Every structure is written in structure tokens, then in C-alpha cells.
């Protein structure tokens, strides 16, 4: 194709995509363009007292403690600088409503309480370290009277199911922030978003991927700002001046829990015995001390256990609650933790055991990838099973959580009810927090930003569609040199 045939930037993107593949050679900055950023480099003079740092904390005791330690570190750093102190908030303490984790429900409170004195709101995770002097240097590049959405830019390499195939014609064109590096909103933007949340219904009742949904809400179909990429918002420390860095996705809380502390329940059915179960056996089954397959038929060759609950096409609530009752019975070895997975889930049990060391098995713990339903309307959170109404669960529950749930009387309204959502509704009514870990994934590696998952030590992925699941397991989940075996 002759260069003379390329008449605009959109066609150039299309040509580069054909020649080099998606995203190749195309650099998206979002927000203000480079000339505008140069123009605004000296227009602001923000002090620490005008910055609100929001730590995206969780109610679980381990996470609340880590977030509290991060807050202390930030305030100690501010005291040494002697330039005033930022406001440092723990997200889970803003209100009694657990749905504040999805950020949007918390915006009206942040706007009304802190918006009159603050110029910037900076959101970080509990393992995000912040260098306050460098953060001020970054924020002062952007005039505070305008709307700014700043962060480390992620994008989809290809249209992704977890983002409802948004921007399928050019997935690279839309950027969303890496929460581990932190992301910032100028106060004028936060005020407008807070007003919108209160009068404008969201396009979906479900909260699935927080970072992408926030970017979409802010972008407002082109009426709001795109994400402006900030190189100083980092995950890995570099030689230049990072304003933020991320410590770890898989914290070191000591020796991993014993293999015998984890009981694994694999949900399957007759039609997948020959297709999916062999993958489990070829990959991660060997790392389980206690594992049972639950099906609608008994198959001695696997073996499977028939719980007396018929297989359902939509939802598996009846089967899941039967598994919960069996876990508490004398029919299986006693263990502190119950992992429930579908038969097309890939899991690293050694990494899971390392992660579980951080949690107290004497507490009611529900751990996994956190979703929400109707959160702006005081809905509830749940540990996703993925797969929509098929509810293919990947969740970890402490024995205490299972015992409290079973004895509560809360349960399925039908065998084919969505089990993950029913469990979430039950735990919410019981006051048991749903704890999120980004190491659990409801989809395939290809459905996530490569930049993001390459920096993780993932615990799980899901679905065998259009992939070699054994190869995926070996590449993303199998440790070459296991360092966590007891």
C-alpha cells in the first residue's frame, strides 16, 4: 500500500495493525496531548495538604492491617518532609457499606467531605509505596482547575470478554489505569463524577473489572477525559524518579500452609469427564493432598462423587451447597480451607498455599476475585465464579465461613440459582466481608492486559476455549523451582 493512500490517523492505525499486529507502533497517551502537557508544566503549585490519598483497603483483618501500616508510613514520610500532611483515608472505613470498594459509590462522600480543600485525589492499593515529593512533582505538571485522570496506562491487546468486547475494532485505543501504580483524579473531575453517580444510572448492574469500568465512566463515551499516561506512576522501581512503586501481589507471610490444610472440590458433569478432567489430572491435581470430583454421575475411573443433585445448565447453587455440607461432615478429611473450582479451571496450589498463610483460618474468610451487583444502589459483593449465569466457581472459604453459612439458614432459592451470587448475598447479610485477590482470574490469560498479568504470580485462570490449557498452565502457573513446599 502506498503511503499516499493513508489520509488520516485512523487509517494509519489500521495499516499498522495489518502489518505489525494489534497495538504495534501505536502509542496512546490519552488525556491532554503532549503539547498541552508541556504548556502546563509549571502552572500549579500544590502542597501536600491539598492531596487526599485513598488506600483501597479491605475489611479482612490482614488487609486492614496492611493498609493501616501503609497509612502510617505515608504520614511518617510527610512529617520528615515538613511540608504539611496529606489526608490519608482507608477506603473500607469511609462507611459501613462494603460496596465502596468499587469507588463510584464513595465519590459523593469524598466530594462533599474533602473536595473543598483538596486539589487531587490519589488512589493506591495497600501494597503501593508512594514517594510524596515525587508525587507532588508529577501533580504540579497539571493545572488543577481542569479535569485530569492520571495513571499508568494499560490496554487490551485484543477484544476481551471481561470488558464486554469494548473497542473491538481497536482495543489498544482505550487506556485504563493499573491500580497497583496508583491513579489520580483532579478535584473538578471528581466533583462532576460524584454528581453523575447520584443521578445517572450505570450501564450495567454488575461491577466486574473495576479499573476498566472507572475509566469508561470517566470517559463518558468521549465527553470526558481519557486517561493521561504518567511514566512516574510505576509498579516496578526504575532508575528514574518513580512517584509510586508496587511491592508484591503475592505477599510473604511465612511458610505456606500445609497441603493437608486445603480441601479441593472440583465441580464437573458427565459430558466433561473425558474433555476437562484429564487436564486437571495432567496439571495441578498432583499438588492436592485432598481432592474430590463432584458430578451428576458416579464414574469410578476418575473417581467422581454423585451428590444427588442433578446437573443444571444455569447456575449450580444446589451442588455448591451440597459440597459445603459435605466439607463439614465426617465423610472428608478435616481441613481449614475449602477451594471450590470448576473443571476447566487452572490453579497453582503451591501459590495458593503461600497466599493463604496471610489469612487467619479462625476468621470467616471468603477469598477470590471480587465482583459486585447493584453497588451504587446498596447491592452486595460476591466472589465470582465467572462465566455469567453458569457460575463456574473459583473461591476459597475458611471452615469458619462455611460453618457460619450452613448454620445461618441462608441458601438457594433453586438448584440452578447462581451460586456465587447467592453466597455473596448470604455472606453480606451475615456481615462476612468478601475479600478480593487480583491473583484469581475468571478468564484466560489472553483476556487480560499482558503488562498486568506478567507482573503477577497468578493463582488461577479459567476456560479452555481456543487455548492449549496444559501449555497455559506450564507457562503461567507452574513454578520451575518450587520454593514453597513444606
CSV table of C-alpha atoms in Angstrom, one decimal, residues 2 20 36 59 88 124-125 140 161 168 216 231 245 250 265 313 332 371 390 399 411 414 430:
chain,number,residue,atom,x,y,z
A,2,UNK,CA,1.4,3.4,-0.9
A,20,UNK,CA,2.5,-5.4,12.6
A,36,UNK,CA,-0.7,20.7,26.2
A,59,UNK,CA,-12.3,-5.2,55.8
A,88,UNK,CA,-4.8,9.6,54.1
A,124,UNK,CA,-3.5,3.4,45.7
A,125,UNK,CA,-3.5,-0.2,46.8
A,140,UNK,CA,2.2,20.1,39.7
A,161,UNK,CA,-14.8,-10.8,27.3
A,168,UNK,CA,-13.2,-4.4,19.5
A,216,UNK,CA,-15.2,4.0,30.9
A,231,UNK,CA,5.5,7.4,33.5
A,245,UNK,CA,6.0,1.6,43.1
A,250,UNK,CA,1.8,-12.4,46.5
A,265,UNK,CA,-13.7,-29.6,45.4
A,313,UNK,CA,-27.5,-25.8,32.7
A,332,UNK,CA,-13.9,-36.0,54.2
A,371,UNK,CA,-17.5,-8.8,41.8
A,390,UNK,CA,-23.1,-20.6,34.6
A,399,UNK,CA,-14.0,-23.6,57.6
A,411,UNK,CA,-29.3,-20.8,50.9
A,414,UNK,CA,-33.4,-23.2,43.4
A,430,UNK,CA,-24.1,-12.2,57.8
